[in-house]
């Protein structure tokens, strides 16, 4: 395989990681990129809720928990399908 095909083939590149690293180190395009260090774990992802927000959330959860369960009718559908009885 010639040189251009080996540089473009990702499977060949996986077999020679040193060549990939040296190509990355010598790349002027990569050197021209701005460097920025991101540390996503430095800040909490989920904000803490206090006070009124917490009360509203608790009330909303209580409304959902107290709702009556709606029957989807799946049992009737399964009973009408004789082929499913062999499986279940």
mmCIF file of N, CA, C and O in Angstrom:
data_model
loop_
_atom_site.group_PDB
_atom_site.id
_atom_site.type_symbol
_atom_site.label_atom_id
_atom_site.label_comp_id
_atom_site.label_asym_id
_atom_site.label_seq_id
_atom_site.Cartn_x
_atom_site.Cartn_y
_atom_site.Cartn_z
ATOM 1 N N UNK A 1 0.861 -1.167 0.000
ATOM 2 C CA UNK A 1 0.000 0.000 0.000
ATOM 3 C C UNK A 1 0.908 1.230 0.000
ATOM 4 O O UNK A 1 1.868 1.300 0.751
ATOM 5 N N UNK A 2 0.578 2.188 -0.831
ATOM 6 C CA UNK A 2 1.458 3.353 -0.907
ATOM 7 C C UNK A 2 1.221 4.300 0.260
ATOM 8 O O UNK A 2 0.301 4.141 1.044
ATOM 9 N N UNK A 3 2.060 5.302 0.343
ATOM 10 C CA UNK A 3 2.079 6.190 1.508
ATOM 11 C C UNK A 3 0.792 6.990 1.671
ATOM 12 O O UNK A 3 0.300 7.148 2.777
ATOM 13 N N UNK A 4 0.232 7.501 0.565
ATOM 14 C CA UNK A 4 -0.971 8.343 0.664
ATOM 15 C C UNK A 4 -2.164 7.533 1.152
ATOM 16 O O UNK A 4 -2.952 7.988 1.969
ATOM 17 N N UNK A 5 -2.270 6.279 0.679
ATOM 18 C CA UNK A 5 -3.381 5.443 1.126
ATOM 19 C C UNK A 5 -3.222 5.035 2.588
ATOM 20 O O UNK A 5 -4.200 4.936 3.314
ATOM 21 N N UNK A 6 -2.013 4.805 3.017
ATOM 22 C CA UNK A 6 -1.815 4.412 4.413
ATOM 23 C C UNK A 6 -2.097 5.582 5.356
ATOM 24 O O UNK A 6 -2.509 5.384 6.487
ATOM 25 N N UNK A 7 -1.864 6.834 4.889
ATOM 26 C CA UNK A 7 -2.164 7.979 5.736
ATOM 27 C C UNK A 7 -3.656 8.271 5.811
ATOM 28 O O UNK A 7 -4.133 8.841 6.776
ATOM 29 N N UNK A 8 -4.417 7.878 4.785
ATOM 30 C CA UNK A 8 -5.850 8.161 4.752
ATOM 31 C C UNK A 8 -6.697 7.023 5.308
ATOM 32 O O UNK A 8 -7.863 7.219 5.614
ATOM 33 N N UNK A 9 -6.129 5.860 5.424
ATOM 34 C CA UNK A 9 -6.876 4.700 5.899
ATOM 35 C C UNK A 9 -6.845 4.669 7.429
ATOM 36 O O UNK A 9 -5.789 4.492 8.031
ATOM 37 N N UNK A 10 -8.007 4.832 8.091
ATOM 38 C CA UNK A 10 -8.010 4.865 9.564
ATOM 39 C C UNK A 10 -7.589 3.547 10.196
ATOM 40 O O UNK A 10 -7.044 3.536 11.294
ATOM 41 N N UNK A 11 -7.793 2.431 9.509
ATOM 42 C CA UNK A 11 -7.420 1.137 10.079
ATOM 43 C C UNK A 11 -5.904 0.972 10.091
ATOM 44 O O UNK A 11 -5.338 0.425 11.031
ATOM 45 N N UNK A 12 -5.241 1.476 9.059
ATOM 46 C CA UNK A 12 -3.786 1.434 9.040
ATOM 47 C C UNK A 12 -3.233 2.368 10.110
ATOM 48 O O UNK A 12 -2.255 2.055 10.785
ATOM 49 N N UNK A 13 -3.884 3.513 10.300
ATOM 50 C CA UNK A 13 -3.435 4.458 11.315
ATOM 51 C C UNK A 13 -3.550 3.864 12.716
ATOM 52 O O UNK A 13 -2.741 4.167 13.592
ATOM 53 N N UNK A 14 -4.553 3.018 12.950
ATOM 54 C CA UNK A 14 -4.710 2.399 14.269
ATOM 55 C C UNK A 14 -3.566 1.428 14.554
ATOM 56 O O UNK A 14 -3.226 1.190 15.707
ATOM 57 N N UNK A 15 -2.967 0.877 13.502
ATOM 58 C CA UNK A 15 -1.870 -0.061 13.688
ATOM 59 C C UNK A 15 -0.551 0.652 13.965
ATOM 60 O O UNK A 15 0.399 0.033 14.436
ATOM 61 N N UNK A 16 -0.470 1.937 13.639
ATOM 62 C CA UNK A 16 0.761 2.690 13.841
ATOM 63 C C UNK A 16 0.471 4.002 14.575
ATOM 64 O O UNK A 16 0.508 5.077 13.983
ATOM 65 N N UNK A 17 0.163 3.932 15.880
ATOM 66 C CA UNK A 17 -0.200 5.150 16.610
ATOM 67 C C UNK A 17 0.956 6.151 16.726
ATOM 68 O O UNK A 17 0.734 7.347 16.817
ATOM 69 N N UNK A 18 2.206 5.671 16.700
ATOM 70 C CA UNK A 18 3.341 6.590 16.781
ATOM 71 C C UNK A 18 3.373 7.527 15.576
ATOM 72 O O UNK A 18 3.697 8.710 15.703
ATOM 73 N N UNK A 19 3.030 7.011 14.394
ATOM 74 C CA UNK A 19 3.000 7.850 13.202
ATOM 75 C C UNK A 19 1.905 8.902 13.314
ATOM 76 O O UNK A 19 2.085 10.043 12.883
ATOM 77 N N UNK A 20 0.789 8.533 13.908
ATOM 78 C CA UNK A 20 -0.307 9.491 14.090
ATOM 79 C C UNK A 20 0.110 10.592 15.056
ATOM 80 O O UNK A 20 -0.097 11.778 14.802
ATOM 81 N N UNK A 21 0.735 10.208 16.156
ATOM 82 C CA UNK A 21 1.159 11.196 17.151
ATOM 83 C C UNK A 21 2.207 12.131 16.567
ATOM 84 O O UNK A 21 2.154 13.348 16.761
ATOM 85 N N UNK A 22 3.170 11.574 15.813
ATOM 86 C CA UNK A 22 4.192 12.443 15.221
ATOM 87 C C UNK A 22 3.588 13.371 14.177
ATOM 88 O O UNK A 22 4.001 14.531 14.052
ATOM 89 N N UNK A 23 2.598 12.897 13.426
ATOM 90 C CA UNK A 23 1.929 13.757 12.443
ATOM 91 C C UNK A 23 1.147 14.869 13.150
ATOM 92 O O UNK A 23 1.109 16.002 12.677
ATOM 93 N N UNK A 24 0.529 14.550 14.286
ATOM 94 C CA UNK A 24 -0.210 15.561 15.044
ATOM 95 C C UNK A 24 0.745 16.611 15.614
ATOM 96 O O UNK A 24 0.449 17.797 15.616
ATOM 97 N N UNK A 25 1.882 16.155 16.112
ATOM 98 C CA UNK A 25 2.846 17.093 16.690
ATOM 99 C C UNK A 25 3.444 18.013 15.638
ATOM 100 O O UNK A 25 3.793 19.153 15.917
ATOM 101 N N UNK A 26 3.572 17.525 14.405
ATOM 102 C CA UNK A 26 4.155 18.324 13.340
ATOM 103 C C UNK A 26 3.149 19.119 12.531
ATOM 104 O O UNK A 26 3.520 19.821 11.596
ATOM 105 N N UNK A 27 1.885 19.049 12.883
ATOM 106 C CA UNK A 27 0.842 19.721 12.112
ATOM 107 C C UNK A 27 0.770 21.200 12.468
ATOM 108 O O UNK A 27 0.540 21.568 13.620
ATOM 109 N N UNK A 28 0.957 22.047 11.461
ATOM 110 C CA UNK A 28 0.845 23.493 11.677
ATOM 111 C C UNK A 28 -0.614 23.883 11.936
ATOM 112 O O UNK A 28 -0.881 24.807 12.695
ATOM 113 N N UNK A 29 -1.561 23.184 11.327
ATOM 114 C CA UNK A 29 -2.981 23.487 11.551
ATOM 115 C C UNK A 29 -3.370 23.237 13.002
ATOM 116 O O UNK A 29 -4.108 24.026 13.609
ATOM 117 N N UNK A 30 -2.893 22.137 13.565
ATOM 118 C CA UNK A 30 -3.213 21.854 14.972
ATOM 119 C C UNK A 30 -2.513 22.825 15.907
ATOM 120 O O UNK A 30 -3.051 23.197 16.944
ATOM 121 N N UNK A 31 -1.300 23.245 15.559
ATOM 122 C CA UNK A 31 -0.592 24.217 16.397
ATOM 123 C C UNK A 31 -1.287 25.569 16.385
ATOM 124 O O UNK A 31 -1.199 26.316 17.352
ATOM 125 N N UNK A 32 -1.975 25.883 15.293
ATOM 126 C CA UNK A 32 -2.644 27.169 15.179
ATOM 127 C C UNK A 32 -3.948 27.257 15.957
ATOM 128 O O UNK A 32 -4.506 28.345 16.109
ATOM 129 N N UNK A 33 -4.438 26.138 16.442
ATOM 130 C CA UNK A 33 -5.681 26.163 17.206
ATOM 131 C C UNK A 33 -5.459 26.801 18.570
ATOM 132 O O UNK A 33 -4.398 26.659 19.183
ATOM 133 N N UNK A 34 -6.472 27.510 19.029
ATOM 134 C CA UNK A 34 -6.393 28.079 20.370
ATOM 135 C C UNK A 34 -6.562 26.963 21.389
ATOM 136 O O UNK A 34 -7.393 26.082 21.225
ATOM 137 N N UNK A 35 -5.794 27.036 22.460
ATOM 138 C CA UNK A 35 -5.888 26.025 23.507
ATOM 139 C C UNK A 35 -6.806 26.536 24.606
ATOM 140 O O UNK A 35 -6.694 27.665 25.045
ATOM 141 N N UNK A 36 -7.699 25.693 24.999
ATOM 142 C CA UNK A 36 -8.621 26.039 26.071
ATOM 143 C C UNK A 36 -8.854 24.793 26.911
ATOM 144 O O UNK A 36 -9.199 23.738 26.391
ATOM 145 N N UNK A 37 -8.667 24.907 28.189
ATOM 146 C CA UNK A 37 -8.867 23.778 29.088
ATOM 147 C C UNK A 37 -10.266 23.885 29.671
ATOM 148 O O UNK A 37 -10.618 24.883 30.291
ATOM 149 N N UNK A 38 -11.061 22.858 29.450
ATOM 150 C CA UNK A 38 -12.428 22.814 29.979
ATOM 151 C C UNK A 38 -12.479 21.781 31.092
ATOM 152 O O UNK A 38 -12.050 20.648 30.915
ATOM 153 N N UNK A 39 -13.013 22.194 32.195
ATOM 154 C CA UNK A 39 -13.176 21.285 33.326
ATOM 155 C C UNK A 39 -14.646 21.285 33.723
ATOM 156 O O UNK A 39 -15.062 22.037 34.608
ATOM 157 N N UNK A 40 -15.460 20.443 33.082
ATOM 158 C CA UNK A 40 -16.896 20.469 33.352
ATOM 159 C C UNK A 40 -17.266 20.033 34.761
ATOM 160 O O UNK A 40 -18.338 20.350 35.241
ATOM 161 N N UNK A 41 -16.388 19.325 35.441
ATOM 162 C CA UNK A 41 -16.718 18.864 36.791
ATOM 163 C C UNK A 41 -16.454 19.922 37.851
ATOM 164 O O UNK A 41 -16.755 19.722 39.023
ATOM 165 N N UNK A 42 -15.882 21.067 37.454
ATOM 166 C CA UNK A 42 -15.631 22.135 38.415
ATOM 167 C C UNK A 42 -16.914 22.822 38.867
ATOM 168 O O UNK A 42 -16.983 23.381 39.946
ATOM 169 N N UNK A 43 -17.936 22.799 38.030
ATOM 170 C CA UNK A 43 -19.194 23.467 38.353
ATOM 171 C C UNK A 43 -20.299 22.418 38.468
ATOM 172 O O UNK A 43 -20.320 21.451 37.719
ATOM 173 N N UNK A 44 -21.228 22.610 39.380
ATOM 174 C CA UNK A 44 -22.336 21.643 39.471
ATOM 175 C C UNK A 44 -23.235 21.752 38.240
ATOM 176 O O UNK A 44 -23.518 22.850 37.752
ATOM 177 N N UNK A 45 -23.649 20.605 37.714
ATOM 178 C CA UNK A 45 -24.504 20.588 36.536
ATOM 179 C C UNK A 45 -25.958 20.849 36.882
ATOM 180 O O UNK A 45 -26.685 21.456 36.116
ATOM 181 N N UNK A 46 -26.391 20.382 38.041
ATOM 182 C CA UNK A 46 -27.780 20.536 38.434
ATOM 183 C C UNK A 46 -27.840 21.610 39.519
ATOM 184 O O UNK A 46 -27.240 21.450 40.585
ATOM 185 N N UNK A 47 -28.532 22.704 39.254
ATOM 186 C CA UNK A 47 -28.593 23.751 40.280
ATOM 187 C C UNK A 47 -29.415 23.285 41.473
ATOM 188 O O UNK A 47 -30.383 22.530 41.341
ATOM 189 N N UNK A 48 -29.044 23.745 42.633
ATOM 190 C CA UNK A 48 -29.795 23.424 43.840
ATOM 191 C C UNK A 48 -31.061 24.269 43.867
ATOM 192 O O UNK A 48 -31.038 25.439 43.534
ATOM 193 N N UNK A 49 -32.137 23.631 44.246
ATOM 194 C CA UNK A 49 -33.400 24.367 44.349
ATOM 195 C C UNK A 49 -33.740 24.521 45.827
ATOM 196 O O UNK A 49 -33.665 23.582 46.604
ATOM 197 N N UNK A 50 -34.079 25.728 46.191
ATOM 198 C CA UNK A 50 -34.416 26.017 47.582
ATOM 199 C C UNK A 50 -35.714 26.814 47.617
ATOM 200 O O UNK A 50 -36.138 27.398 46.626
ATOM 201 N N UNK A 51 -36.307 26.856 48.776
ATOM 202 C CA UNK A 51 -37.442 27.733 49.007
ATOM 203 C C UNK A 51 -38.660 27.389 48.179
ATOM 204 O O UNK A 51 -39.113 26.251 48.140
ATOM 205 N N UNK A 52 -39.193 28.383 47.495
ATOM 206 C CA UNK A 52 -40.450 28.263 46.770
ATOM 207 C C UNK A 52 -40.365 27.219 45.658
ATOM 208 O O UNK A 52 -41.312 26.470 45.440
ATOM 209 N N UNK A 53 -39.235 27.171 44.973
ATOM 210 C CA UNK A 53 -39.088 26.181 43.907
ATOM 211 C C UNK A 53 -39.231 24.764 44.442
ATOM 212 O O UNK A 53 -39.858 23.909 43.819
ATOM 213 N N UNK A 54 -38.655 24.510 45.592
ATOM 214 C CA UNK A 54 -38.724 23.181 46.196
ATOM 215 C C UNK A 54 -40.160 22.857 46.614
ATOM 216 O O UNK A 54 -40.629 21.753 46.438
ATOM 217 N N UNK A 55 -40.891 23.837 47.147
ATOM 218 C CA UNK A 55 -42.280 23.636 47.554
ATOM 219 C C UNK A 55 -43.142 23.335 46.338
ATOM 220 O O UNK A 55 -43.954 22.404 46.347
ATOM 221 N N UNK A 56 -42.968 24.093 45.261
ATOM 222 C CA UNK A 56 -43.748 23.859 44.042
ATOM 223 C C UNK A 56 -43.440 22.490 43.448
ATOM 224 O O UNK A 56 -44.340 21.796 42.969
ATOM 225 N N UNK A 57 -42.181 22.105 43.480
ATOM 226 C CA UNK A 57 -41.801 20.800 42.955
ATOM 227 C C UNK A 57 -42.422 19.671 43.778
ATOM 228 O O UNK A 57 -42.921 18.687 43.235
ATOM 229 N N UNK A 58 -42.429 19.828 45.093
ATOM 230 C CA UNK A 58 -43.034 18.823 45.966
ATOM 231 C C UNK A 58 -44.531 18.724 45.723
ATOM 232 O O UNK A 58 -45.092 17.622 45.674
ATOM 233 N N UNK A 59 -45.189 19.865 45.545
ATOM 234 C CA UNK A 59 -46.633 19.853 45.265
ATOM 235 C C UNK A 59 -46.918 19.200 43.919
ATOM 236 O O UNK A 59 -47.865 18.423 43.780
ATOM 237 N N UNK A 60 -46.114 19.510 42.917
ATOM 238 C CA UNK A 60 -46.300 18.917 41.594
ATOM 239 C C UNK A 60 -46.127 17.400 41.649
ATOM 240 O O UNK A 60 -46.906 16.641 41.078
ATOM 241 N N UNK A 61 -45.098 16.921 42.375
ATOM 242 C CA UNK A 61 -44.884 15.487 42.525
ATOM 243 C C UNK A 61 -46.049 14.823 43.241
ATOM 244 O O UNK A 61 -46.447 13.708 42.903
ATOM 245 N N UNK A 62 -46.615 15.498 44.234
ATOM 246 C CA UNK A 62 -47.745 14.932 44.974
ATOM 247 C C UNK A 62 -48.961 14.791 44.078
ATOM 248 O O UNK A 62 -49.694 13.791 44.158
ATOM 249 N N UNK A 63 -49.198 15.765 43.206
ATOM 250 C CA UNK A 63 -50.337 15.686 42.280
ATOM 251 C C UNK A 63 -50.170 14.487 41.352
ATOM 252 O O UNK A 63 -51.108 13.725 41.117
ATOM 253 N N UNK A 64 -48.975 14.300 40.826
ATOM 254 C CA UNK A 64 -48.733 13.166 39.921
ATOM 255 C C UNK A 64 -48.868 11.850 40.668
ATOM 256 O O UNK A 64 -49.446 10.882 40.152
ATOM 257 N N UNK A 65 -48.328 11.778 41.887
ATOM 258 C CA UNK A 65 -48.412 10.543 42.658
ATOM 259 C C UNK A 65 -49.849 10.189 43.024
ATOM 260 O O UNK A 65 -50.192 9.001 43.149
ATOM 261 N N UNK A 66 -50.723 11.168 43.191
ATOM 262 C CA UNK A 66 -52.105 10.915 43.582
ATOM 263 C C UNK A 66 -53.038 10.661 42.410
ATOM 264 O O UNK A 66 -54.199 10.327 42.622
ATOM 265 N N UNK A 67 -52.537 10.822 41.175
ATOM 266 C CA UNK A 67 -53.389 10.570 40.015
ATOM 267 C C UNK A 67 -53.750 9.094 39.945
ATOM 268 O O UNK A 67 -52.971 8.221 40.299
ATOM 269 N N UNK A 68 -54.950 8.838 39.431
ATOM 270 C CA UNK A 68 -55.418 7.463 39.280
ATOM 271 C C UNK A 68 -54.719 6.837 38.080
ATOM 272 O O UNK A 68 -54.540 7.463 37.044
ATOM 273 N N UNK A 69 -54.329 5.583 38.240
ATOM 274 C CA UNK A 69 -53.652 4.872 37.168
ATOM 275 C C UNK A 69 -54.615 4.624 36.022
ATOM 276 O O UNK A 69 -55.727 4.143 36.215
ATOM 277 N N UNK A 70 -54.183 4.947 34.814
ATOM 278 C CA UNK A 70 -55.025 4.748 33.644
ATOM 279 C C UNK A 70 -54.693 3.392 33.024
ATOM 280 O O UNK A 70 -53.538 3.115 32.694
ATOM 281 N N UNK A 71 -55.692 2.570 32.880
ATOM 282 C CA UNK A 71 -55.501 1.252 32.277
ATOM 283 C C UNK A 71 -55.306 1.417 30.780
ATOM 284 O O UNK A 71 -56.101 2.036 30.086
ATOM 285 N N UNK A 72 -54.231 0.842 30.270
ATOM 286 C CA UNK A 72 -53.937 0.970 28.841
ATOM 287 C C UNK A 72 -54.700 -0.046 28.004
ATOM 288 O O UNK A 72 -54.755 0.076 26.786
ATOM 289 N N UNK A 73 -55.238 -1.073 28.628
ATOM 290 C CA UNK A 73 -55.988 -2.077 27.886
ATOM 291 C C UNK A 73 -55.112 -3.137 27.249
ATOM 292 O O UNK A 73 -55.563 -3.902 26.406
ATOM 293 N N UNK A 74 -53.853 -3.197 27.624
ATOM 294 C CA UNK A 74 -52.934 -4.151 27.000
ATOM 295 C C UNK A 74 -53.330 -5.593 27.306
ATOM 296 O O UNK A 74 -53.143 -6.479 26.477
ATOM 297 N N UNK A 75 -53.925 -5.835 28.475
ATOM 298 C CA UNK A 75 -54.323 -7.209 28.800
ATOM 299 C C UNK A 75 -55.399 -7.704 27.851
ATOM 300 O O UNK A 75 -55.380 -8.858 27.411
ATOM 301 N N UNK A 76 -56.336 -6.839 27.497
ATOM 302 C CA UNK A 76 -57.383 -7.230 26.548
ATOM 303 C C UNK A 76 -56.797 -7.493 25.182
ATOM 304 O O UNK A 76 -57.214 -8.406 24.467
ATOM 305 N N UNK A 77 -55.820 -6.725 24.793
ATOM 306 C CA UNK A 77 -55.194 -6.904 23.484
ATOM 307 C C UNK A 77 -54.436 -8.219 23.448
ATOM 308 O O UNK A 77 -54.502 -8.960 22.475
ATOM 309 N N UNK A 78 -53.735 -8.556 24.531
ATOM 310 C CA UNK A 78 -52.986 -9.811 24.592
ATOM 311 C C UNK A 78 -53.949 -10.989 24.566
ATOM 312 O O UNK A 78 -53.692 -11.997 23.899
ATOM 313 N N UNK A 79 -55.088 -10.870 25.258
ATOM 314 C CA UNK A 79 -56.070 -11.956 25.253
ATOM 315 C C UNK A 79 -56.635 -12.188 23.856
ATOM 316 O O UNK A 79 -56.986 -13.310 23.499
ATOM 317 N N UNK A 80 -56.702 -11.149 23.042
ATOM 318 C CA UNK A 80 -57.248 -11.277 21.687
ATOM 319 C C UNK A 80 -56.219 -11.800 20.696
ATOM 320 O O UNK A 80 -56.560 -12.053 19.541
ATOM 321 N N UNK A 81 -54.979 -11.978 21.108
ATOM 322 C CA UNK A 81 -53.922 -12.463 20.221
ATOM 323 C C UNK A 81 -53.512 -13.873 20.645
ATOM 324 O O UNK A 81 -52.687 -14.058 21.518
ATOM 325 N N UNK A 82 -54.080 -14.894 20.008
ATOM 326 C CA UNK A 82 -53.773 -16.271 20.434
ATOM 327 C C UNK A 82 -52.308 -16.640 20.254
ATOM 328 O O UNK A 82 -51.789 -17.471 20.998
ATOM 329 N N UNK A 83 -51.617 -16.054 19.299
ATOM 330 C CA UNK A 83 -50.208 -16.402 19.072
ATOM 331 C C UNK A 83 -49.331 -15.953 20.237
ATOM 332 O O UNK A 83 -48.277 -16.547 20.490
ATOM 333 N N UNK A 84 -49.741 -14.928 20.958
ATOM 334 C CA UNK A 84 -48.958 -14.447 22.084
ATOM 335 C C UNK A 84 -49.024 -15.363 23.294
ATOM 336 O O UNK A 84 -48.158 -15.335 24.152
ATOM 337 N N UNK A 85 -50.063 -16.184 23.384
ATOM 338 C CA UNK A 85 -50.182 -17.086 24.530
ATOM 339 C C UNK A 85 -49.076 -18.123 24.538
ATOM 340 O O UNK A 85 -48.651 -18.558 25.588
ATOM 341 N N UNK A 86 -48.605 -18.509 23.350
ATOM 342 C CA UNK A 86 -47.523 -19.491 23.280
ATOM 343 C C UNK A 86 -46.212 -18.888 23.750
ATOM 344 O O UNK A 86 -45.341 -19.578 24.273
ATOM 345 N N UNK A 87 -46.043 -17.605 23.576
ATOM 346 C CA UNK A 87 -44.805 -16.935 23.948
ATOM 347 C C UNK A 87 -44.799 -16.586 25.427
ATOM 348 O O UNK A 87 -43.818 -16.743 26.134
ATOM 349 N N UNK A 88 -45.913 -16.113 25.942
ATOM 350 C CA UNK A 88 -45.965 -15.641 27.336
ATOM 351 C C UNK A 88 -46.525 -16.680 28.193
ATOM 352 O O UNK A 88 -47.178 -17.240 28.629
#
